[in-house]
């Protein structure tokens, strides 16, 4: 019989299906991302209300640069719109915002807003909302490997000290002290991870729903959490 589990501490989400949602309505992909942004806003609010500690969303991957110029600049335009309209309320709701990924390469209009968001919310103690932007798990894993190699070469670390904990500390999540997700949710019916948190999701529960991201509602999230709480987690061992 399945044992009841605790409420998850950290949920990760792959917000997929904005493009299909828009195509189904004869609209542009950016129209779909705009609807996706609204869905994300509702989910963030809900996660704060239910007392979730960490929410991580995959907003833009290292591979997403391959999309058309129109779509890429549309997504970043929405990010600017999101920050300009939501930052005050995120801060008021005690949300701390982090970015996972290298955003130093982004244009000033984006970079400056992200820096301001991180700075303003850094002491907030409510929901920790991590936005993966220009994020790729393989690049992140390589970054950690290079950092270990550097420290080893410079005698800051002995071979025996290289372990999972040392490695984890050098990932974006480790640098920010974010625990591994308990649960990852992907919308839109695709069953894959797409280079998202591949180290951190090693033991996470996975939930896949056919709902396209713009249609994903807090009620469905609550159902997935309920389902998660009744699943067993063994971490490779036996119960
Ligand atoms: C995946 O759907 C979604 C993205 C690549 C972008 C995610 C963006 C948002 C949810 C809105 C904006 C949020 C911020 C932070 C600006 P897809 O385009 O791959 O959909 P498809 O598979 O149906 O084509």
PDB file of C-alpha atoms and ligand atoms in Angstrom:
ATOM      1  CA  UNK A   1       0.000   0.000   0.000  1.00  0.00           C
ATOM      2  CA  UNK A   2       1.300   3.448  -0.874  1.00  0.00           C
ATOM      3  CA  UNK A   3       2.498   5.473   2.069  1.00  0.00           C
ATOM      4  CA  UNK A   4       1.406   9.052   2.481  1.00  0.00           C
ATOM      5  CA  UNK A   5       4.215  11.471   1.756  1.00  0.00           C
ATOM      6  CA  UNK A   6       4.900  14.933   2.906  1.00  0.00           C
ATOM      7  CA  UNK A   7       3.900  17.993   0.961  1.00  0.00           C
ATOM      8  CA  UNK A   8       6.614  18.669  -1.664  1.00  0.00           C
ATOM      9  CA  UNK A   9       9.189  21.280  -0.824  1.00  0.00           C
ATOM     10  CA  UNK A  10      10.351  21.973  -4.366  1.00  0.00           C
ATOM     11  CA  UNK A  11       8.394  21.648  -7.627  1.00  0.00           C
ATOM     12  CA  UNK A  12       9.984  22.120 -11.052  1.00  0.00           C
ATOM     13  CA  UNK A  13       7.906  22.805 -14.161  1.00  0.00           C
ATOM     14  CA  UNK A  14       8.477  22.498 -17.876  1.00  0.00           C
ATOM     15  CA  UNK A  15       5.942  24.952 -19.241  1.00  0.00           C
ATOM     16  CA  UNK A  16       5.388  23.380 -22.653  1.00  0.00           C
ATOM     17  CA  UNK A  17       2.694  23.852 -25.277  1.00  0.00           C
ATOM     18  CA  UNK A  18       2.369  27.618 -25.728  1.00  0.00           C
ATOM     19  CA  UNK A  19       3.017  27.332 -29.474  1.00  0.00           C
ATOM     20  CA  UNK A  20       0.400  24.613 -30.038  1.00  0.00           C
ATOM     21  CA  UNK A  21      -2.114  26.478 -27.895  1.00  0.00           C
ATOM     22  CA  UNK A  22      -1.697  29.515 -30.152  1.00  0.00           C
ATOM     23  CA  UNK A  23      -1.727  27.507 -33.409  1.00  0.00           C
ATOM     24  CA  UNK A  24      -4.991  25.852 -32.328  1.00  0.00           C
ATOM     25  CA  UNK A  25      -6.461  29.357 -32.228  1.00  0.00           C
ATOM     26  CA  UNK A  26      -4.889  30.549 -35.481  1.00  0.00           C
ATOM     27  CA  UNK A  27      -2.662  32.971 -33.559  1.00  0.00           C
ATOM     28  CA  UNK A  28       1.072  33.696 -33.455  1.00  0.00           C
ATOM     29  CA  UNK A  29       3.449  31.774 -31.185  1.00  0.00           C
ATOM     30  CA  UNK A  30       4.148  34.944 -29.202  1.00  0.00           C
ATOM     31  CA  UNK A  31       0.417  35.182 -28.500  1.00  0.00           C
ATOM     32  CA  UNK A  32       0.750  31.720 -26.971  1.00  0.00           C
ATOM     33  CA  UNK A  33       3.729  32.777 -24.841  1.00  0.00           C
ATOM     34  CA  UNK A  34       1.726  35.748 -23.606  1.00  0.00           C
ATOM     35  CA  UNK A  35      -1.021  33.357 -22.480  1.00  0.00           C
ATOM     36  CA  UNK A  36       1.739  31.200 -20.970  1.00  0.00           C
ATOM     37  CA  UNK A  37       3.010  34.133 -18.995  1.00  0.00           C
ATOM     38  CA  UNK A  38      -0.459  34.695 -17.546  1.00  0.00           C
ATOM     39  CA  UNK A  39      -0.681  31.020 -16.583  1.00  0.00           C
ATOM     40  CA  UNK A  40       2.724  31.296 -14.909  1.00  0.00           C
ATOM     41  CA  UNK A  41       1.606  34.363 -12.961  1.00  0.00           C
ATOM     42  CA  UNK A  42      -1.375  32.437 -11.565  1.00  0.00           C
ATOM     43  CA  UNK A  43       0.738  29.414 -10.702  1.00  0.00           C
ATOM     44  CA  UNK A  44       3.348  31.521  -8.886  1.00  0.00           C
ATOM     45  CA  UNK A  45       0.616  33.213  -6.854  1.00  0.00           C
ATOM     46  CA  UNK A  46      -0.951  29.853  -6.038  1.00  0.00           C
ATOM     47  CA  UNK A  47       2.369  28.290  -5.025  1.00  0.00           C
ATOM     48  CA  UNK A  48       2.887  31.157  -2.579  1.00  0.00           C
ATOM     49  CA  UNK A  49      -0.648  30.690  -1.220  1.00  0.00           C
ATOM     50  CA  UNK A  50      -0.226  26.954  -0.597  1.00  0.00           C
ATOM     51  CA  UNK A  51       3.107  27.492   1.138  1.00  0.00           C
ATOM     52  CA  UNK A  52       5.395  25.819  -1.391  1.00  0.00           C
ATOM     53  CA  UNK A  53       9.031  26.606  -0.564  1.00  0.00           C
ATOM     54  CA  UNK A  54      10.623  26.395  -4.014  1.00  0.00           C
ATOM     55  CA  UNK A  55       9.210  26.661  -7.533  1.00  0.00           C
ATOM     56  CA  UNK A  56      11.514  26.374 -10.553  1.00  0.00           C
ATOM     57  CA  UNK A  57      10.245  27.040 -14.079  1.00  0.00           C
ATOM     58  CA  UNK A  58      11.937  26.416 -17.407  1.00  0.00           C
ATOM     59  CA  UNK A  59      11.358  29.695 -19.259  1.00  0.00           C
ATOM     60  CA  UNK A  60      14.093  29.696 -21.909  1.00  0.00           C
ATOM     61  CA  UNK A  61      16.631  27.015 -22.729  1.00  0.00           C
ATOM     62  CA  UNK A  62      20.081  27.287 -24.290  1.00  0.00           C
ATOM     63  CA  UNK A  63      18.463  25.603 -27.336  1.00  0.00           C
ATOM     64  CA  UNK A  64      15.605  28.119 -27.585  1.00  0.00           C
ATOM     65  CA  UNK A  65      17.947  30.638 -29.274  1.00  0.00           C
ATOM     66  CA  UNK A  66      17.425  28.561 -32.437  1.00  0.00           C
ATOM     67  CA  UNK A  67      13.850  29.807 -32.703  1.00  0.00           C
ATOM     68  CA  UNK A  68      12.987  32.684 -35.036  1.00  0.00           C
ATOM     69  CA  UNK A  69      14.231  36.135 -34.127  1.00  0.00           C
ATOM     70  CA  UNK A  70      10.605  37.242 -33.834  1.00  0.00           C
ATOM     71  CA  UNK A  71       9.790  34.544 -31.277  1.00  0.00           C
ATOM     72  CA  UNK A  72      12.990  35.037 -29.243  1.00  0.00           C
ATOM     73  CA  UNK A  73      12.536  38.783 -28.995  1.00  0.00           C
ATOM     74  CA  UNK A  74       8.839  38.214 -28.270  1.00  0.00           C
ATOM     75  CA  UNK A  75       9.682  35.998 -25.278  1.00  0.00           C
ATOM     76  CA  UNK A  76      12.192  38.516 -23.905  1.00  0.00           C
ATOM     77  CA  UNK A  77       9.686  41.310 -24.479  1.00  0.00           C
ATOM     78  CA  UNK A  78       7.253  39.331 -22.335  1.00  0.00           C
ATOM     79  CA  UNK A  79       9.881  38.833 -19.670  1.00  0.00           C
ATOM     80  CA  UNK A  80      10.350  42.612 -19.513  1.00  0.00           C
ATOM     81  CA  UNK A  81       6.577  43.073 -19.364  1.00  0.00           C
ATOM     82  CA  UNK A  82       6.320  40.451 -16.621  1.00  0.00           C
ATOM     83  CA  UNK A  83       8.985  42.098 -14.461  1.00  0.00           C
ATOM     84  CA  UNK A  84       7.621  45.607 -14.990  1.00  0.00           C
ATOM     85  CA  UNK A  85       4.093  44.610 -14.074  1.00  0.00           C
ATOM     86  CA  UNK A  86       4.773  41.958 -11.408  1.00  0.00           C
ATOM     87  CA  UNK A  87       7.911  42.893  -9.484  1.00  0.00           C
ATOM     88  CA  UNK A  88       6.146  45.077  -6.916  1.00  0.00           C
ATOM     89  CA  UNK A  89       3.552  42.403  -6.200  1.00  0.00           C
ATOM     90  CA  UNK A  90       6.116  39.575  -6.064  1.00  0.00           C
ATOM     91  CA  UNK A  91       8.059  41.615  -3.516  1.00  0.00           C
ATOM     92  CA  UNK A  92       4.916  42.461  -1.526  1.00  0.00           C
ATOM     93  CA  UNK A  93       4.077  38.750  -1.443  1.00  0.00           C
ATOM     94  CA  UNK A  94       7.525  38.022   0.011  1.00  0.00           C
ATOM     95  CA  UNK A  95       8.676  36.057  -3.082  1.00  0.00           C
ATOM     96  CA  UNK A  96      12.398  35.746  -3.687  1.00  0.00           C
ATOM     97  CA  UNK A  97      13.357  35.513  -7.379  1.00  0.00           C
ATOM     98  CA  UNK A  98      16.487  33.733  -8.630  1.00  0.00           C
ATOM     99  CA  UNK A  99      17.708  33.140 -12.156  1.00  0.00           C
ATOM    100  CA  UNK A 100      19.244  29.790 -13.131  1.00  0.00           C
ATOM    101  CA  UNK A 101      21.433  30.268 -16.193  1.00  0.00           C
ATOM    102  CA  UNK A 102      23.854  32.796 -17.561  1.00  0.00           C
ATOM    103  CA  UNK A 103      21.990  36.040 -18.170  1.00  0.00           C
ATOM    104  CA  UNK A 104      25.125  38.193 -18.438  1.00  0.00           C
ATOM    105  CA  UNK A 105      24.939  37.884 -22.221  1.00  0.00           C
ATOM    106  CA  UNK A 106      21.466  39.358 -22.462  1.00  0.00           C
ATOM    107  CA  UNK A 107      20.701  42.852 -23.683  1.00  0.00           C
ATOM    108  CA  UNK A 108      20.821  45.574 -21.026  1.00  0.00           C
ATOM    109  CA  UNK A 109      17.043  46.035 -20.891  1.00  0.00           C
ATOM    110  CA  UNK A 110      16.702  42.411 -19.747  1.00  0.00           C
ATOM    111  CA  UNK A 111      19.899  42.093 -17.724  1.00  0.00           C
ATOM    112  CA  UNK A 112      19.290  45.260 -15.693  1.00  0.00           C
ATOM    113  CA  UNK A 113      15.756  44.210 -14.827  1.00  0.00           C
ATOM    114  CA  UNK A 114      16.881  40.753 -13.764  1.00  0.00           C
ATOM    115  CA  UNK A 115      19.613  42.211 -11.551  1.00  0.00           C
ATOM    116  CA  UNK A 116      17.110  44.615  -9.998  1.00  0.00           C
ATOM    117  CA  UNK A 117      14.624  41.776  -9.386  1.00  0.00           C
ATOM    118  CA  UNK A 118      17.215  39.574  -7.698  1.00  0.00           C
ATOM    119  CA  UNK A 119      18.522  42.445  -5.577  1.00  0.00           C
ATOM    120  CA  UNK A 120      15.108  43.722  -4.479  1.00  0.00           C
ATOM    121  CA  UNK A 121      13.788  40.309  -3.460  1.00  0.00           C
ATOM    122  CA  UNK A 122      16.958  38.724  -2.064  1.00  0.00           C
ATOM    123  CA  UNK A 123      15.932  38.939   1.600  1.00  0.00           C
ATOM    124  CA  UNK A 124      12.355  37.751   1.090  1.00  0.00           C
ATOM    125  CA  UNK A 125      11.455  34.657   3.053  1.00  0.00           C
ATOM    126  CA  UNK A 126       8.362  33.341   1.237  1.00  0.00           C
ATOM    127  CA  UNK A 127       8.282  31.320  -1.986  1.00  0.00           C
ATOM    128  CA  UNK A 128      11.669  30.988  -3.708  1.00  0.00           C
ATOM    129  CA  UNK A 129      10.863  31.348  -7.402  1.00  0.00           C
ATOM    130  CA  UNK A 130      13.650  30.226  -9.720  1.00  0.00           C
ATOM    131  CA  UNK A 131      13.421  31.106 -13.402  1.00  0.00           C
ATOM    132  CA  UNK A 132      15.638  29.001 -15.660  1.00  0.00           C
ATOM    133  CA  UNK A 133      16.701  31.358 -18.446  1.00  0.00           C
ATOM    134  CA  UNK A 134      19.320  30.583 -21.059  1.00  0.00           C
ATOM    135  CA  UNK A 135      19.551  27.388 -19.040  1.00  0.00           C
ATOM    136  CA  UNK A 136      20.845  24.014 -20.185  1.00  0.00           C
ATOM    137  CA  UNK A 137      21.580  21.122 -17.892  1.00  0.00           C
ATOM    138  CA  UNK A 138      24.582  19.799 -19.825  1.00  0.00           C
ATOM    139  CA  UNK A 139      26.190  23.258 -19.826  1.00  0.00           C
ATOM    140  CA  UNK A 140      25.512  23.512 -16.089  1.00  0.00           C
ATOM    141  CA  UNK A 141      27.065  20.086 -15.440  1.00  0.00           C
ATOM    142  CA  UNK A 142      30.125  21.057 -17.516  1.00  0.00           C
ATOM    143  CA  UNK A 143      30.427  24.281 -15.532  1.00  0.00           C
ATOM    144  CA  UNK A 144      30.541  22.267 -12.300  1.00  0.00           C
ATOM    145  CA  UNK A 145      33.054  19.811 -13.773  1.00  0.00           C
ATOM    146  CA  UNK A 146      35.321  22.657 -14.900  1.00  0.00           C
ATOM    147  CA  UNK A 147      35.129  24.298 -11.501  1.00  0.00           C
ATOM    148  CA  UNK A 148      36.154  21.014  -9.828  1.00  0.00           C
ATOM    149  CA  UNK A 149      39.008  20.549 -12.315  1.00  0.00           C
ATOM    150  CA  UNK A 150      40.207  24.107 -11.668  1.00  0.00           C
ATOM    151  CA  UNK A 151      40.220  23.648  -7.889  1.00  0.00           C
ATOM    152  CA  UNK A 152      41.918  20.257  -8.188  1.00  0.00           C
ATOM    153  CA  UNK A 153      44.632  21.658 -10.460  1.00  0.00           C
ATOM    154  CA  UNK A 154      45.241  24.527  -8.049  1.00  0.00           C
ATOM    155  CA  UNK A 155      45.445  22.180  -5.053  1.00  0.00           C
ATOM    156  CA  UNK A 156      42.291  23.620  -3.493  1.00  0.00           C
ATOM    157  CA  UNK A 157      40.695  20.184  -3.539  1.00  0.00           C
ATOM    158  CA  UNK A 158      42.072  16.645  -3.233  1.00  0.00           C
ATOM    159  CA  UNK A 159      40.869  13.805  -5.455  1.00  0.00           C
ATOM    160  CA  UNK A 160      39.210  12.181  -2.449  1.00  0.00           C
ATOM    161  CA  UNK A 161      37.188  15.320  -1.839  1.00  0.00           C
ATOM    162  CA  UNK A 162      35.453  15.075  -5.196  1.00  0.00           C
ATOM    163  CA  UNK A 163      32.026  13.721  -4.366  1.00  0.00           C
ATOM    164  CA  UNK A 164      28.367  14.354  -5.169  1.00  0.00           C
ATOM    165  CA  UNK A 165      28.084  17.092  -2.580  1.00  0.00           C
ATOM    166  CA  UNK A 166      31.099  19.020  -3.919  1.00  0.00           C
ATOM    167  CA  UNK A 167      29.738  18.635  -7.431  1.00  0.00           C
ATOM    168  CA  UNK A 168      26.204  19.764  -6.506  1.00  0.00           C
ATOM    169  CA  UNK A 169      27.538  22.881  -4.825  1.00  0.00           C
ATOM    170  CA  UNK A 170      28.906  24.081  -8.163  1.00  0.00           C
ATOM    171  CA  UNK A 171      25.611  23.857 -10.065  1.00  0.00           C
ATOM    172  CA  UNK A 172      23.381  26.957 -10.319  1.00  0.00           C
ATOM    173  CA  UNK A 173      21.077  25.343  -7.783  1.00  0.00           C
ATOM    174  CA  UNK A 174      23.950  24.537  -5.412  1.00  0.00           C
ATOM    175  CA  UNK A 175      25.376  28.049  -5.605  1.00  0.00           C
ATOM    176  CA  UNK A 176      21.923  29.332  -4.554  1.00  0.00           C
ATOM    177  CA  UNK A 177      21.405  26.585  -1.976  1.00  0.00           C
ATOM    178  CA  UNK A 178      18.292  25.228  -3.691  1.00  0.00           C
ATOM    179  CA  UNK A 179      17.444  21.595  -2.840  1.00  0.00           C
ATOM    180  CA  UNK A 180      16.695  19.020  -5.552  1.00  0.00           C
ATOM    181  CA  UNK A 181      13.079  19.087  -6.775  1.00  0.00           C
ATOM    182  CA  UNK A 182      10.721  16.531  -5.228  1.00  0.00           C
ATOM    183  CA  UNK A 183       8.472  16.674  -8.250  1.00  0.00           C
ATOM    184  CA  UNK A 184       8.809  17.765 -11.869  1.00  0.00           C
ATOM    185  CA  UNK A 185       5.755  18.493 -13.991  1.00  0.00           C
ATOM    186  CA  UNK A 186       5.717  18.758 -17.774  1.00  0.00           C
ATOM    187  CA  UNK A 187       2.676  19.973 -19.648  1.00  0.00           C
ATOM    188  CA  UNK A 188       1.567  19.377 -23.258  1.00  0.00           C
ATOM    189  CA  UNK A 189       1.913  15.590 -23.424  1.00  0.00           C
ATOM    190  CA  UNK A 190       5.650  15.417 -24.196  1.00  0.00           C
ATOM    191  CA  UNK A 191       7.465  12.846 -22.064  1.00  0.00           C
ATOM    192  CA  UNK A 192      11.044  14.074 -21.889  1.00  0.00           C
ATOM    193  CA  UNK A 193      13.304  16.325 -19.823  1.00  0.00           C
ATOM    194  CA  UNK A 194      14.757  18.481 -22.627  1.00  0.00           C
ATOM    195  CA  UNK A 195      18.042  19.254 -20.858  1.00  0.00           C
ATOM    196  CA  UNK A 196      16.330  20.503 -17.671  1.00  0.00           C
ATOM    197  CA  UNK A 197      17.926  19.872 -14.235  1.00  0.00           C
ATOM    198  CA  UNK A 198      19.222  16.435 -15.233  1.00  0.00           C
ATOM    199  CA  UNK A 199      21.492  16.076 -12.204  1.00  0.00           C
ATOM    200  CA  UNK A 200      18.969  17.498  -9.751  1.00  0.00           C
ATOM    201  CA  UNK A 201      16.023  15.397 -10.994  1.00  0.00           C
ATOM    202  CA  UNK A 202      17.797  12.048 -10.460  1.00  0.00           C
ATOM    203  CA  UNK A 203      15.323  10.945  -7.761  1.00  0.00           C
ATOM    204  CA  UNK A 204      12.401  13.287  -8.410  1.00  0.00           C
ATOM    205  CA  UNK A 205       8.892  12.094  -9.085  1.00  0.00           C
ATOM    206  CA  UNK A 206       7.635  12.996 -12.548  1.00  0.00           C
ATOM    207  CA  UNK A 207       4.178  14.052 -13.636  1.00  0.00           C
ATOM    208  CA  UNK A 208       3.118  14.542 -17.235  1.00  0.00           C
ATOM    209  CA  UNK A 209      -0.140  16.099 -18.316  1.00  0.00           C
ATOM    210  CA  UNK A 210      -1.650  16.619 -21.764  1.00  0.00           C
ATOM    211  CA  UNK A 211      -2.819  20.086 -20.766  1.00  0.00           C
ATOM    212  CA  UNK A 212      -1.116  22.795 -22.802  1.00  0.00           C
ATOM    213  CA  UNK A 213       0.714  25.243 -20.523  1.00  0.00           C
ATOM    214  CA  UNK A 214      -1.608  28.260 -21.045  1.00  0.00           C
ATOM    215  CA  UNK A 215      -4.505  26.050 -19.855  1.00  0.00           C
ATOM    216  CA  UNK A 216      -2.647  24.737 -16.785  1.00  0.00           C
ATOM    217  CA  UNK A 217      -4.558  25.905 -13.714  1.00  0.00           C
ATOM    218  CA  UNK A 218      -3.890  25.893  -9.964  1.00  0.00           C
ATOM    219  CA  UNK A 219      -6.601  23.196  -9.543  1.00  0.00           C
ATOM    220  CA  UNK A 220      -4.638  20.794 -11.750  1.00  0.00           C
ATOM    221  CA  UNK A 221      -1.460  21.542  -9.832  1.00  0.00           C
ATOM    222  CA  UNK A 222      -3.293  20.708  -6.600  1.00  0.00           C
ATOM    223  CA  UNK A 223      -4.402  17.361  -8.078  1.00  0.00           C
ATOM    224  CA  UNK A 224      -0.852  16.513  -9.137  1.00  0.00           C
ATOM    225  CA  UNK A 225       0.442  17.382  -5.671  1.00  0.00           C
ATOM    226  CA  UNK A 226      -2.220  15.165  -4.090  1.00  0.00           C
ATOM    227  CA  UNK A 227      -1.219  12.326  -6.373  1.00  0.00           C
ATOM    228  CA  UNK A 228       2.461  12.851  -5.561  1.00  0.00           C
ATOM    229  CA  UNK A 229       1.786  12.720  -1.843  1.00  0.00           C
ATOM    230  CA  UNK A 230       0.481   9.171  -2.173  1.00  0.00           C
ATOM    231  CA  UNK A 231       3.362   7.840  -4.240  1.00  0.00           C
ATOM    232  CA  UNK A 232       6.236   5.958  -2.649  1.00  0.00           C
ATOM    233  CA  UNK A 233       9.788   7.196  -3.035  1.00  0.00           C
ATOM    234  CA  UNK A 234      12.523   4.656  -2.482  1.00  0.00           C
ATOM    235  CA  UNK A 235      15.710   6.503  -3.503  1.00  0.00           C
ATOM    236  CA  UNK A 236      16.989   3.219  -4.948  1.00  0.00           C
ATOM    237  CA  UNK A 237      16.591   1.368  -1.666  1.00  0.00           C
ATOM    238  CA  UNK A 238      13.756  -0.723  -0.235  1.00  0.00           C
ATOM    239  CA  UNK A 239      11.092   0.457   2.146  1.00  0.00           C
TER     240      UNK A 239
HETATM  241  C1  LIG B   1       7.417  26.120 -24.435  1.00  0.00           C
HETATM  242  O1  LIG B   1       6.304  26.095 -25.310  1.00  0.00           O
HETATM  243  C2  LIG B   1       7.572  27.430 -23.844  1.00  0.00           C
HETATM  244  C3  LIG B   1       8.678  28.232 -23.969  1.00  0.00           C
HETATM  245  C4  LIG B   1       9.860  27.886 -24.735  1.00  0.00           C
HETATM  246  C5  LIG B   1       8.696  29.569 -23.349  1.00  0.00           C
HETATM  247  C6  LIG B   1       8.115  29.638 -21.969  1.00  0.00           C
HETATM  248  C7  LIG B   1       7.603  30.984 -21.773  1.00  0.00           C
HETATM  249  C8  LIG B   1       6.536  31.308 -21.019  1.00  0.00           C
HETATM  250  C9  LIG B   1       5.752  30.376 -20.206  1.00  0.00           C
HETATM  251  C10 LIG B   1       6.000  32.685 -20.997  1.00  0.00           C
HETATM  252  C11 LIG B   1       6.902  33.747 -20.673  1.00  0.00           C
HETATM  253  C12 LIG B   1       7.597  33.609 -19.394  1.00  0.00           C
HETATM  254  C13 LIG B   1       8.609  34.410 -19.154  1.00  0.00           C
HETATM  255  C14 LIG B   1       9.424  34.221 -17.938  1.00  0.00           C
HETATM  256  C15 LIG B   1       8.891  35.459 -20.132  1.00  0.00           C
HETATM  257  P1  LIG B   1       6.567  25.845 -26.855  1.00  0.00           P
HETATM  258  O2  LIG B   1       6.746  27.176 -27.503  1.00  0.00           O
HETATM  259  O3  LIG B   1       7.725  24.920 -27.030  1.00  0.00           O
HETATM  260  O4  LIG B   1       5.236  25.197 -27.298  1.00  0.00           O
HETATM  261  P2  LIG B   1       5.028  24.106 -28.450  1.00  0.00           P
HETATM  262  O5  LIG B   1       5.807  22.888 -28.037  1.00  0.00           O
HETATM  263  O6  LIG B   1       3.550  23.883 -28.463  1.00  0.00           O
HETATM  264  O7  LIG B   1       5.531  24.717 -29.717  1.00  0.00           O
END
